[in-house]
mmCIF file with all atom_site columns, C-alpha atoms in Angstrom:
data_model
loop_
_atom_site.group_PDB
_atom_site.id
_atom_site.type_symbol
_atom_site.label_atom_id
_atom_site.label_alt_id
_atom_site.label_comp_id
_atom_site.label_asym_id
_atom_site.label_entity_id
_atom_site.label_seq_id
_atom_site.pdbx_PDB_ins_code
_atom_site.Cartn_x
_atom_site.Cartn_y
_atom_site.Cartn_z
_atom_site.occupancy
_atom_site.B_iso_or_equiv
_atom_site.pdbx_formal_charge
_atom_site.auth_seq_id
_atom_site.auth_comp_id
_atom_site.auth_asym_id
_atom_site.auth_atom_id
_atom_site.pdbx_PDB_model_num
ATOM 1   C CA . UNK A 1 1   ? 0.000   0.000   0.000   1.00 42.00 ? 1   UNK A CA 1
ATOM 2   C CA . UNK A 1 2   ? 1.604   2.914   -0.804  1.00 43.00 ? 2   UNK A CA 1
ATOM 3   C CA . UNK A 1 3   ? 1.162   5.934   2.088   1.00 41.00 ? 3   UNK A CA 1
ATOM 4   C CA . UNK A 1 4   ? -0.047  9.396   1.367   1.00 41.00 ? 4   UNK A CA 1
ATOM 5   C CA . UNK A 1 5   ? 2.769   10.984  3.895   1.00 39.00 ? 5   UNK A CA 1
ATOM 6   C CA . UNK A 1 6   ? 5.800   10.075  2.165   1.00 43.00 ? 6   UNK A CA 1
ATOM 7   C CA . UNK A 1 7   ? 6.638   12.725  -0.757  1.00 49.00 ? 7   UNK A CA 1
ATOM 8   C CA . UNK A 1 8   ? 9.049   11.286  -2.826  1.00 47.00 ? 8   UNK A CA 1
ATOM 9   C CA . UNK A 1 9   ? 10.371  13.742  -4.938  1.00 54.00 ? 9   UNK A CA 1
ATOM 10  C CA . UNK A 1 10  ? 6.650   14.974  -6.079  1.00 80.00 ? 10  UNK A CA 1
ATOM 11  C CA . UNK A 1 11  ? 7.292   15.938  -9.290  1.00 87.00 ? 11  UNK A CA 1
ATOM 12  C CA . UNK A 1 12  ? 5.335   18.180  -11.181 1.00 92.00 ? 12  UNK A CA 1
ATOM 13  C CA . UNK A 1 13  ? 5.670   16.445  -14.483 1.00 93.00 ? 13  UNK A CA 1
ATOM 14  C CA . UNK A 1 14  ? 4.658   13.117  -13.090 1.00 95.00 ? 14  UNK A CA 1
ATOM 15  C CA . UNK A 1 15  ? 1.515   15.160  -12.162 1.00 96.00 ? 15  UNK A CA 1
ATOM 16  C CA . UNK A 1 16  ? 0.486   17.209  -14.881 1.00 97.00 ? 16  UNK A CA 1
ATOM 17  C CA . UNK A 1 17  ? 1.728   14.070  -17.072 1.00 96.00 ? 17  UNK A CA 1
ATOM 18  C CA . UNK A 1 18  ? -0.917  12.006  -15.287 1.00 97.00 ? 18  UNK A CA 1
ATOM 19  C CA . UNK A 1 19  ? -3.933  14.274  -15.614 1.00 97.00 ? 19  UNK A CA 1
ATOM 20  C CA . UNK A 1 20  ? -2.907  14.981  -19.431 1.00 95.00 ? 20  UNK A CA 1
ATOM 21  C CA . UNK A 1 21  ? -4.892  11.499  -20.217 1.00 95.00 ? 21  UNK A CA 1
ATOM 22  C CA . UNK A 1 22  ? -8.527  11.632  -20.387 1.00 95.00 ? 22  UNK A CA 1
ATOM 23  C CA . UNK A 1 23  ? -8.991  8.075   -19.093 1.00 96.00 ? 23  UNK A CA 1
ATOM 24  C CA . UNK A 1 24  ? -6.992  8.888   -15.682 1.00 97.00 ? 24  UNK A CA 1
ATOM 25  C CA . UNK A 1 25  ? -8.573  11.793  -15.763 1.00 96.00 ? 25  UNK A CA 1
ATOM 26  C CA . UNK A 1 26  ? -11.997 10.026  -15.532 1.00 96.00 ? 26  UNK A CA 1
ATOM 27  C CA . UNK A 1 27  ? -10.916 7.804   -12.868 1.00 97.00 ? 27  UNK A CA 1
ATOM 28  C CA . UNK A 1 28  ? -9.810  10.948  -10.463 1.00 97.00 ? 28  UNK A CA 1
ATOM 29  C CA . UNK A 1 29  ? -13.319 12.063  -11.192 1.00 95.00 ? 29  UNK A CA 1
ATOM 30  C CA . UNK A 1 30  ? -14.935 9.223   -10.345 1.00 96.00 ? 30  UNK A CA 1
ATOM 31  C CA . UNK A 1 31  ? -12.426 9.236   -7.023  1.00 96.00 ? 31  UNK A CA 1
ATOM 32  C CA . UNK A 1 32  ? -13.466 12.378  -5.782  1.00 95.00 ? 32  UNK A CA 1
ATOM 33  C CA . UNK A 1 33  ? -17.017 10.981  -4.944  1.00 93.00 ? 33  UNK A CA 1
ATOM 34  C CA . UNK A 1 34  ? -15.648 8.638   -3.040  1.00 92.00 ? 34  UNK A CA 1
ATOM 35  C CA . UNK A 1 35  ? -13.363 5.807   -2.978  1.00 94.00 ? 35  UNK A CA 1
ATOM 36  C CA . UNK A 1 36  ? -14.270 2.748   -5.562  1.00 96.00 ? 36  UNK A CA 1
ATOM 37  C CA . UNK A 1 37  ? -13.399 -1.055  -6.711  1.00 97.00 ? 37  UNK A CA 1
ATOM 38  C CA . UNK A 1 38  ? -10.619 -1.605  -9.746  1.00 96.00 ? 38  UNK A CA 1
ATOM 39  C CA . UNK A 1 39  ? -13.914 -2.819  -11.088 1.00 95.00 ? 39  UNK A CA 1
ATOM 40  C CA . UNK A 1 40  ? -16.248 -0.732  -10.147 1.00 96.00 ? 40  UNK A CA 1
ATOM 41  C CA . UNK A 1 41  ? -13.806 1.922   -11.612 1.00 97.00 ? 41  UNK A CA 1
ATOM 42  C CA . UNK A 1 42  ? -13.589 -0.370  -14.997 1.00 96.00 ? 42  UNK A CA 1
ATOM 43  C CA . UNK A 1 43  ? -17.296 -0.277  -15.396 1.00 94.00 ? 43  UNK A CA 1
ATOM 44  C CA . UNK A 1 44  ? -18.500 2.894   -17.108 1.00 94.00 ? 44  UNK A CA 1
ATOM 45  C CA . UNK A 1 45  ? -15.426 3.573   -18.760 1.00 94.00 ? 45  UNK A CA 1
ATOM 46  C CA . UNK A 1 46  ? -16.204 0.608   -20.994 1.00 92.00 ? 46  UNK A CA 1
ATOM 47  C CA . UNK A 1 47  ? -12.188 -1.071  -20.347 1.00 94.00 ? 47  UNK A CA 1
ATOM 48  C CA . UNK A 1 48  ? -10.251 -3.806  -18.736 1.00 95.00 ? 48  UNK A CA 1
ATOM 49  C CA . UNK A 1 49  ? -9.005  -4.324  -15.641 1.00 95.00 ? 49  UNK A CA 1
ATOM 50  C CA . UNK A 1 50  ? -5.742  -4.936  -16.378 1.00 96.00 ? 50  UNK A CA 1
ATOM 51  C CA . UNK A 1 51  ? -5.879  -1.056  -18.300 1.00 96.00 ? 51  UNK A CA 1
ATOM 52  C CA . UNK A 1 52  ? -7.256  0.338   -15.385 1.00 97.00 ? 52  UNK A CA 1
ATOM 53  C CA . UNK A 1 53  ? -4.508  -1.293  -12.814 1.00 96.00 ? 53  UNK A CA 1
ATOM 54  C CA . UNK A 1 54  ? -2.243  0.417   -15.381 1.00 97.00 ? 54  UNK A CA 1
ATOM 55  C CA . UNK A 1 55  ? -4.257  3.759   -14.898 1.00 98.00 ? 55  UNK A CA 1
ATOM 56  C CA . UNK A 1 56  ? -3.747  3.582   -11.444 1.00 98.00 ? 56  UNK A CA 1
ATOM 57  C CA . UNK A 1 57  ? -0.479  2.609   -11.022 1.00 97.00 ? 57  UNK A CA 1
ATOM 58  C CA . UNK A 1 58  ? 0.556   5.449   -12.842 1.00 97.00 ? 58  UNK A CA 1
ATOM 59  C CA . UNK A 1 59  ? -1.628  7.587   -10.950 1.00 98.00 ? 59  UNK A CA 1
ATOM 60  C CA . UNK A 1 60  ? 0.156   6.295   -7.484  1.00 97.00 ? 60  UNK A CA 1
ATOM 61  C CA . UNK A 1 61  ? 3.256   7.548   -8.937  1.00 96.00 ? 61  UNK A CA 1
ATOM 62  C CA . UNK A 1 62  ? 2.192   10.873  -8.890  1.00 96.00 ? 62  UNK A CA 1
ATOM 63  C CA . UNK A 1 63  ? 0.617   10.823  -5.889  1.00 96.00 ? 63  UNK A CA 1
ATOM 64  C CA . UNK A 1 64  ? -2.897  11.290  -6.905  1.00 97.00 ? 64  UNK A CA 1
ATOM 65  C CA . UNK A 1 65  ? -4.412  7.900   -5.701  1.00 97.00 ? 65  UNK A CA 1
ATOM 66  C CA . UNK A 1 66  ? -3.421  6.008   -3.108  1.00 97.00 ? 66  UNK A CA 1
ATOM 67  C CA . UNK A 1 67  ? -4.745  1.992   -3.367  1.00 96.00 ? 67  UNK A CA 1
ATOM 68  C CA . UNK A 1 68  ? -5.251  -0.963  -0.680  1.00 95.00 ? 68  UNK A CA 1
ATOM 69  C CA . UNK A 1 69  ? -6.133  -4.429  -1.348  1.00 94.00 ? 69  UNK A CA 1
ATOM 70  C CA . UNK A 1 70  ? -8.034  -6.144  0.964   1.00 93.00 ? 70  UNK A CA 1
ATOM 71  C CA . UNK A 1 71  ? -8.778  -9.813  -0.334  1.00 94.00 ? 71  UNK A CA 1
ATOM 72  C CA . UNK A 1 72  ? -8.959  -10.295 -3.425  1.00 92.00 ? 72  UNK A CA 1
ATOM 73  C CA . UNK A 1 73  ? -10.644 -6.577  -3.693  1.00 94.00 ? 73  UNK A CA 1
ATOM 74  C CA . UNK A 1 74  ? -8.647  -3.007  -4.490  1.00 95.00 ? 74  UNK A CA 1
ATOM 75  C CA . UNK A 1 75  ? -10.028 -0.107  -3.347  1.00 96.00 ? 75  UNK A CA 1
ATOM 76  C CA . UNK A 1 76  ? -9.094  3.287   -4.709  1.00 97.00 ? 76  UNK A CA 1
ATOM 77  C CA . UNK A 1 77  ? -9.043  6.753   -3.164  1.00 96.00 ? 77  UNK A CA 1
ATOM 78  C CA . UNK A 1 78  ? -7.834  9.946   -3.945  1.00 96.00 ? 78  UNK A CA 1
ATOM 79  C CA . UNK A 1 79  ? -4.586  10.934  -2.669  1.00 95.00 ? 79  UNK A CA 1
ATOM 80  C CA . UNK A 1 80  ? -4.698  14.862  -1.222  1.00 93.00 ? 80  UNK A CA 1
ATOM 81  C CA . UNK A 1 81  ? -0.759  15.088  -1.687  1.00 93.00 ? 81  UNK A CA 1
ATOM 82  C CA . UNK A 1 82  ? -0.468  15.350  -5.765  1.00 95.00 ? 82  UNK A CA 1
ATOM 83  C CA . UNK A 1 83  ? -3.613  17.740  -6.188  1.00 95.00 ? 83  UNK A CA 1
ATOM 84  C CA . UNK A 1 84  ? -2.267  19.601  -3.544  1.00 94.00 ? 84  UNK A CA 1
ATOM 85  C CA . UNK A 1 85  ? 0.770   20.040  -5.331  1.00 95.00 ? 85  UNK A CA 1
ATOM 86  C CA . UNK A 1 86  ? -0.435  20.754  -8.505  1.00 95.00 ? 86  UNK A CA 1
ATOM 87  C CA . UNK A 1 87  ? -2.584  23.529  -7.079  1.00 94.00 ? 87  UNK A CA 1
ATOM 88  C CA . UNK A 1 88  ? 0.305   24.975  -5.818  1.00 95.00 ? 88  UNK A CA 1
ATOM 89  C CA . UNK A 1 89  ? 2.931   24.731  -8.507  1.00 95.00 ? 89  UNK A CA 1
ATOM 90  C CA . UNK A 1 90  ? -0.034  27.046  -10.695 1.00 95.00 ? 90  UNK A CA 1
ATOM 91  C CA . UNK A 1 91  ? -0.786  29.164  -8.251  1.00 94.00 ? 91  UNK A CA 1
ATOM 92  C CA . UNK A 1 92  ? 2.552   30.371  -7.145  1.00 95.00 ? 92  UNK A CA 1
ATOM 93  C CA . UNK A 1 93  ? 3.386   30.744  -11.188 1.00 95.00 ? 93  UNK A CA 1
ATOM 94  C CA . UNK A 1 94  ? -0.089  32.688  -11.110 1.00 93.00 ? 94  UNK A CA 1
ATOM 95  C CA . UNK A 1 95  ? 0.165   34.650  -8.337  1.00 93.00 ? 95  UNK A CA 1
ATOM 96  C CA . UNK A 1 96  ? 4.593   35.790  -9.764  1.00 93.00 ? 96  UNK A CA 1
ATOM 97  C CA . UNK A 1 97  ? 2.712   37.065  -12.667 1.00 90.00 ? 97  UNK A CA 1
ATOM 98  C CA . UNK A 1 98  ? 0.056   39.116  -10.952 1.00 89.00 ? 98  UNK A CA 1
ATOM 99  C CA . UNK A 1 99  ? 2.591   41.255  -8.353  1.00 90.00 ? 99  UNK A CA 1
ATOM 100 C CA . UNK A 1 100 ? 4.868   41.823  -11.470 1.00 86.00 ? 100 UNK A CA 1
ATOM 101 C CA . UNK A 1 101 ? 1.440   43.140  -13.064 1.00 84.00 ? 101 UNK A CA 1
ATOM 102 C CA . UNK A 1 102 ? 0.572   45.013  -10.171 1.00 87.00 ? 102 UNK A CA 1
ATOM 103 C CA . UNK A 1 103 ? 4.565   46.644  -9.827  1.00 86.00 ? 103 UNK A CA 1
ATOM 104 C CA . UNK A 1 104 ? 4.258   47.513  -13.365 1.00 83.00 ? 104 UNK A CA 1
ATOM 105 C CA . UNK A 1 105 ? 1.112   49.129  -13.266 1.00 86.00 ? 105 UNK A CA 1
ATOM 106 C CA . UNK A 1 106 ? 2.810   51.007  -9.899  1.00 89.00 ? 106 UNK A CA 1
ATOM 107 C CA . UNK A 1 107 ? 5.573   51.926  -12.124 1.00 89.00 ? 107 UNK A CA 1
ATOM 108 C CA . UNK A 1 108 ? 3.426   53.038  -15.216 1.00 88.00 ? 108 UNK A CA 1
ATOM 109 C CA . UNK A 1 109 ? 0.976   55.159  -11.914 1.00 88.00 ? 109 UNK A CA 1
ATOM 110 C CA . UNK A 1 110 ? 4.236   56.973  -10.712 1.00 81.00 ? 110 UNK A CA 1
ATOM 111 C CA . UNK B 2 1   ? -2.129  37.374  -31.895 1.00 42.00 ? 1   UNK B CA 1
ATOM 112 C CA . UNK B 2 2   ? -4.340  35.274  -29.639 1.00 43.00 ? 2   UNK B CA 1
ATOM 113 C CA . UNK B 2 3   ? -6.335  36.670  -27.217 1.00 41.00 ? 3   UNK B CA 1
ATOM 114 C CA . UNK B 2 4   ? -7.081  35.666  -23.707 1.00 40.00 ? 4   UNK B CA 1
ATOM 115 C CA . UNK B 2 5   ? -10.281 36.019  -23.323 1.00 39.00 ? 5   UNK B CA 1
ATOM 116 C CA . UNK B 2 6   ? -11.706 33.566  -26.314 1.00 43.00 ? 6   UNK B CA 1
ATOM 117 C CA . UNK B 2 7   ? -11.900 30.146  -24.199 1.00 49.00 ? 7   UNK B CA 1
ATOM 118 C CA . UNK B 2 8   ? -12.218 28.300  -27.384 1.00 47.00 ? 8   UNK B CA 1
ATOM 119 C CA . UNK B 2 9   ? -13.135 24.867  -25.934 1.00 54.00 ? 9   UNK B CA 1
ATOM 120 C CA . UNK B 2 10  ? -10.667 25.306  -22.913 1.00 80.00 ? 10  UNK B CA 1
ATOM 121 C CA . UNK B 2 11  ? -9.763  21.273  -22.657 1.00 87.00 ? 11  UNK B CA 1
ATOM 122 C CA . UNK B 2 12  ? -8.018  20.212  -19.384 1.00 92.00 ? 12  UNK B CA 1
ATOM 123 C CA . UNK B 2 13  ? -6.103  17.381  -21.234 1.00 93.00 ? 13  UNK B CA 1
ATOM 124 C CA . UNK B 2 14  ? -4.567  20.422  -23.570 1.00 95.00 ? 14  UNK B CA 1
ATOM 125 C CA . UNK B 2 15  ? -3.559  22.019  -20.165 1.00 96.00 ? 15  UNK B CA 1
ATOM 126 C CA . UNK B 2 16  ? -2.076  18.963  -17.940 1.00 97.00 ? 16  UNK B CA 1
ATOM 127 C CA . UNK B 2 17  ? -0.053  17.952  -21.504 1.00 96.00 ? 17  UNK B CA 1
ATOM 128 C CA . UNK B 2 18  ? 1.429   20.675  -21.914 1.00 97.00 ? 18  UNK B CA 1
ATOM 129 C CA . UNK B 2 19  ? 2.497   21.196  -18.097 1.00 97.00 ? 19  UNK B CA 1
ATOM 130 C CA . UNK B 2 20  ? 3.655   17.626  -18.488 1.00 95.00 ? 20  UNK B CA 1
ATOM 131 C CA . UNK B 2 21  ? 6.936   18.651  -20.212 1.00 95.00 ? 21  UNK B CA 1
ATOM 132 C CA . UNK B 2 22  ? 9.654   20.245  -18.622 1.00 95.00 ? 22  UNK B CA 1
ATOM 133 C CA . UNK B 2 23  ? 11.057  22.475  -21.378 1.00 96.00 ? 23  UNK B CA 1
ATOM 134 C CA . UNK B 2 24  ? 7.231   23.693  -21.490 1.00 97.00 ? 24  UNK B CA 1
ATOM 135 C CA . UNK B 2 25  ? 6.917   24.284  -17.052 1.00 96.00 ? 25  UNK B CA 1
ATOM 136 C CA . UNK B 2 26  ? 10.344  25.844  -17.764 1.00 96.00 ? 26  UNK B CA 1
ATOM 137 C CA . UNK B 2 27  ? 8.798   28.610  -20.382 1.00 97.00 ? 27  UNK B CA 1
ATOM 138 C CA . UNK B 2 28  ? 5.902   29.232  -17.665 1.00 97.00 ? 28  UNK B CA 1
ATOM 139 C CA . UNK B 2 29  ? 8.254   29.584  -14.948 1.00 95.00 ? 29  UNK B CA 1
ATOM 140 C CA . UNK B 2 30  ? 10.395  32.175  -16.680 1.00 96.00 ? 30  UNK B CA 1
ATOM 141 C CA . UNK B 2 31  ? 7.012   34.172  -18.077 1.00 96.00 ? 31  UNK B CA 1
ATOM 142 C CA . UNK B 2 32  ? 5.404   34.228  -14.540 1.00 95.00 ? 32  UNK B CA 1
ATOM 143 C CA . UNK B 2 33  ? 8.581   36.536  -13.663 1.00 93.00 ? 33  UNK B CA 1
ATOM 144 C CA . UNK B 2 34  ? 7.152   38.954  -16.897 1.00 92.00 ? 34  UNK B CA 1
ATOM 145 C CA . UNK B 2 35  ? 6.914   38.858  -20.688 1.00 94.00 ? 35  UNK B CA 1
ATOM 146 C CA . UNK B 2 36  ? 9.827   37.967  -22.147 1.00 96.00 ? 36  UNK B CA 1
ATOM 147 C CA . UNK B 2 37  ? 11.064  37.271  -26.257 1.00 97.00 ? 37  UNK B CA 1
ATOM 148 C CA . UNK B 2 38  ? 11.478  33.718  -27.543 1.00 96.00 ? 38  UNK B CA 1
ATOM 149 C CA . UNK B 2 39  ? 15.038  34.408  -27.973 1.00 95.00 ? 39  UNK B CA 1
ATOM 150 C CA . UNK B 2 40  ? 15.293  35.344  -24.536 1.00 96.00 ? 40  UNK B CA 1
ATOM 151 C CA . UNK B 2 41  ? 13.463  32.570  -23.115 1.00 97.00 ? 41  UNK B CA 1
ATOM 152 C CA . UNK B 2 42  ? 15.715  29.715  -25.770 1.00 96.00 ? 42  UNK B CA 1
ATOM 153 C CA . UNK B 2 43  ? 19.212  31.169  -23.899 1.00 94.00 ? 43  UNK B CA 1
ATOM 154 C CA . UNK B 2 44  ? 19.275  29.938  -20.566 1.00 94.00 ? 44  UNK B CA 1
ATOM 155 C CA . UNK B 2 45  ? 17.705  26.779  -21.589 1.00 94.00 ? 45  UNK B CA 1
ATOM 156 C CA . UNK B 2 46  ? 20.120  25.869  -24.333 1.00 92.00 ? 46  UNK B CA 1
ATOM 157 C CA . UNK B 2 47  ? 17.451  25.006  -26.691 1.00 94.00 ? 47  UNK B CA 1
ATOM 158 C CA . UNK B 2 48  ? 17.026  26.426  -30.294 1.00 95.00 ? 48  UNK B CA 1
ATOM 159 C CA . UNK B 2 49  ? 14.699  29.453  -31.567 1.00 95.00 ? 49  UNK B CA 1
ATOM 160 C CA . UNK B 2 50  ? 12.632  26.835  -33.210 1.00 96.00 ? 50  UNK B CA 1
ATOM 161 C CA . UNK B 2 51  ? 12.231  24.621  -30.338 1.00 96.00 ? 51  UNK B CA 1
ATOM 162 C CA . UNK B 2 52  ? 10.465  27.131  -28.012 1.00 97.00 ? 52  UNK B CA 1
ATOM 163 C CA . UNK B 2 53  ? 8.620   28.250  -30.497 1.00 96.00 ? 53  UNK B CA 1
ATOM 164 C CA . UNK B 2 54  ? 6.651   24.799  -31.049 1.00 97.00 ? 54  UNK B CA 1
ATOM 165 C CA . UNK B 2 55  ? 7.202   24.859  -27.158 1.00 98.00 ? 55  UNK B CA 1
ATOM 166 C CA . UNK B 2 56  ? 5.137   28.046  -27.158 1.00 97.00 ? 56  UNK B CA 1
ATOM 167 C CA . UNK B 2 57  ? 2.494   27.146  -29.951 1.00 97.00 ? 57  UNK B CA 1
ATOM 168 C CA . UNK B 2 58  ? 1.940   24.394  -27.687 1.00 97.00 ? 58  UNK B CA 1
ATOM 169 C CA . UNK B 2 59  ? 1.539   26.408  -24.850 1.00 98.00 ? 59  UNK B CA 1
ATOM 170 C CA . UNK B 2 60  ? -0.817  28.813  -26.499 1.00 97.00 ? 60  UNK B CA 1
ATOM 171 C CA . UNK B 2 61  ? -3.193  26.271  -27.839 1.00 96.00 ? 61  UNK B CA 1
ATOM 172 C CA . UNK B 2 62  ? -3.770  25.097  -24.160 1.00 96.00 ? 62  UNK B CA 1
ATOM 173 C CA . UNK B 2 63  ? -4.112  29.120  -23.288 1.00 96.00 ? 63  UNK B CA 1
ATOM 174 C CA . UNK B 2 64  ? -1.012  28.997  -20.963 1.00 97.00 ? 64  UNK B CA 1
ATOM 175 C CA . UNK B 2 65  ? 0.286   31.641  -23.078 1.00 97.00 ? 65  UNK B CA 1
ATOM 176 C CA . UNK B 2 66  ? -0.065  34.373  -25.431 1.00 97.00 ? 66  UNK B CA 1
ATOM 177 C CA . UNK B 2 67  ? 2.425   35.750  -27.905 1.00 96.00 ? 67  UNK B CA 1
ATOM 178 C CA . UNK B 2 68  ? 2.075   38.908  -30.395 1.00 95.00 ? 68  UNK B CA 1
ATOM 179 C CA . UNK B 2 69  ? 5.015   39.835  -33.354 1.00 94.00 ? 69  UNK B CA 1
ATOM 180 C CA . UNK B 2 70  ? 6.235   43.331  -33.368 1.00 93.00 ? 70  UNK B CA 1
ATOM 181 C CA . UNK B 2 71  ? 8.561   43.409  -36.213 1.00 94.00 ? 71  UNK B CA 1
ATOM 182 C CA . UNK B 2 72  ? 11.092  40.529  -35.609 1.00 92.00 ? 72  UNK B CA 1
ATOM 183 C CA . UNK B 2 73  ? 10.464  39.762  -31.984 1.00 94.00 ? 73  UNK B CA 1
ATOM 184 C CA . UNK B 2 74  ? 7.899   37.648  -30.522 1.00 95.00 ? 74  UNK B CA 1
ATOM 185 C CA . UNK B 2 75  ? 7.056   38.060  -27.149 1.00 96.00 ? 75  UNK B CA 1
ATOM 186 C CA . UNK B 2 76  ? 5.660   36.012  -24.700 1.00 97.00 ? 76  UNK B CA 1
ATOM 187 C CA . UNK B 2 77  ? 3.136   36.431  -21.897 1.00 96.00 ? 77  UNK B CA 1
ATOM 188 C CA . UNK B 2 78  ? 1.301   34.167  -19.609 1.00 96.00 ? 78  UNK B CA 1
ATOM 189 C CA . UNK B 2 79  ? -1.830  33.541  -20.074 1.00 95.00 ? 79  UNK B CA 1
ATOM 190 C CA . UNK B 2 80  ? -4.306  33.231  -16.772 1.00 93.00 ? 80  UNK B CA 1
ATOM 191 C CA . UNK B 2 81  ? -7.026  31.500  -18.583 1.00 93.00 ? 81  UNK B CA 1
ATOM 192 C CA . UNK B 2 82  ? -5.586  28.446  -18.362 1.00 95.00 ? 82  UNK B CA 1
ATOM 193 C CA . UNK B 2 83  ? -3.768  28.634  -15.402 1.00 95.00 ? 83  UNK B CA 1
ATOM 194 C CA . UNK B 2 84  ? -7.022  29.459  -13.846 1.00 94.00 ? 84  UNK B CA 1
ATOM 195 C CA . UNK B 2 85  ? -8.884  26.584  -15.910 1.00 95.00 ? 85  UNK B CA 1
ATOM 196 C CA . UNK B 2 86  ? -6.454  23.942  -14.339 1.00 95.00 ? 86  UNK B CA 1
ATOM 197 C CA . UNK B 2 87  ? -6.280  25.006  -11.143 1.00 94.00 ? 87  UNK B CA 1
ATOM 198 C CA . UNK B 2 88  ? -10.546 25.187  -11.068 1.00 95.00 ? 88  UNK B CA 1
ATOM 199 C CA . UNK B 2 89  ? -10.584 21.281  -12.225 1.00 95.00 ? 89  UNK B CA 1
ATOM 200 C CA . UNK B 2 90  ? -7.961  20.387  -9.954  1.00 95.00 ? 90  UNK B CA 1
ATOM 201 C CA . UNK B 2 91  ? -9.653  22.040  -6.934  1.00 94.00 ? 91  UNK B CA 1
ATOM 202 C CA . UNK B 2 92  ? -13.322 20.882  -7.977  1.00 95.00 ? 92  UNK B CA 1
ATOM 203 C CA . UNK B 2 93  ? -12.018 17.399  -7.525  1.00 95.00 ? 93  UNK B CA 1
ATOM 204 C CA . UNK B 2 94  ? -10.157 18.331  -4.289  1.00 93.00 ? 94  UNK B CA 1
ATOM 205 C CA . UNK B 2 95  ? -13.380 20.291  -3.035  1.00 92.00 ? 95  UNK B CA 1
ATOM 206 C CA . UNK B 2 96  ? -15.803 16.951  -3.499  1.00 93.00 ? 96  UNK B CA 1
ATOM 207 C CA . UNK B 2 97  ? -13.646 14.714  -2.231  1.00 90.00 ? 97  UNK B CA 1
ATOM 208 C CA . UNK B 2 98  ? -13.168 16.924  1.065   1.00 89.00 ? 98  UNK B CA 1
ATOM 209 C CA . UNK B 2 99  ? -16.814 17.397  1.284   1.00 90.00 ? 99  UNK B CA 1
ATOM 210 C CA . UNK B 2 100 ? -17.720 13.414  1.171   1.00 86.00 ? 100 UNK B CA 1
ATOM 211 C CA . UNK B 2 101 ? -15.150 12.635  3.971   1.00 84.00 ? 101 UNK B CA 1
ATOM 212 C CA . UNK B 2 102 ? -16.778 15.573  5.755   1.00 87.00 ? 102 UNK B CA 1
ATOM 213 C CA . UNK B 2 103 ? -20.000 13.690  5.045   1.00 86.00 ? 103 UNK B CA 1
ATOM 214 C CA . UNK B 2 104 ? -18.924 9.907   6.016   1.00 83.00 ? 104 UNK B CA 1
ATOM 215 C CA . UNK B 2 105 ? -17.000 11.347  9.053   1.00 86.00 ? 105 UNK B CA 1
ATOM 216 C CA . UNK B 2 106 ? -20.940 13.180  9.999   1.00 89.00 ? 106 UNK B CA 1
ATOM 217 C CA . UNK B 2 107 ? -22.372 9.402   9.235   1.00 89.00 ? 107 UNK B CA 1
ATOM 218 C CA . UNK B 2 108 ? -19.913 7.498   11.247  1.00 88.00 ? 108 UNK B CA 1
ATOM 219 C CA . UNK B 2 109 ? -20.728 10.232  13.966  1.00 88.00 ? 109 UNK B CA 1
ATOM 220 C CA . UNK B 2 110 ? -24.007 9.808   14.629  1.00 80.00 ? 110 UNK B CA 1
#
């Protein structure tokens, strides 16, 4: 099981890489209403198991699910840590851009 | 020149993909210290002229950025329409994932 605590090296680009595919994109929108089944997950997306296992995986990477199995069952959730991040990563670049707006416009008011 | 405030089908996938690639997070980086020229932004990342500028076609089709040719410069700015787009579907999903844990933990309360 991999834990939401530990940060490997969050990397942005395993993030935004992650959420570039509409498929994983589905399955973190399915996630956020709660956690869900491999199969329950593989259901109205119309594919296999074995793609969405794949989905995930690559999704635990980056820190935006986290997964347990508990018999023969995996349950999915969303992990906090790598939409956190991603949040942040935009919003500091957003937030740069509007004080050097704001200076300039200071500058250009002087 | 583009403008920013067409949101000609503003697709998160367009977004994530093009945050996905260093080179690209690199461009956005340097633009959310100002506007800047594509030859300025190619020098301290060793790349070509031509390189950024797919880089930056890229980046504008996903409205991360906007450019506009005066004469033989190109300059670059960032774009807040999609920062803002990605940063909405990211917290969305972060929002309604919060609020059903706030819900279960009510349940489990009673």
């Amino acid at each position: 099981m991999h834990t939401a605590h530990s940060q490997p090296n969050l990397e942005p680009g395993l993030i935004f890489d992650a959420l570039g595919e509409p498929t994983r994109r589905a399955i973190v929108d399915h996630l956020s209403r709660g956690p869900a089944s491999v199969s329950s997950l593989a259901e109205p997306l119309g594919v296999t198991l074995a793609a969405v296992l794949q989905h995930v995986q690559v999704l635990e990477r980056a820190s935006l699910v986290t997964s347990r199995k508990v018999g023969r069952v995996r349950t999915c959730s969303l992990d906090q840590t790598g939409l956190r991040a991603a949040e942040t990563w935009i919003s500091e670049r957003r937030t740069a851009m509007e004080q050097k707006l704001d200076r300039l416009a200071e500058v250009l008011g002087e």
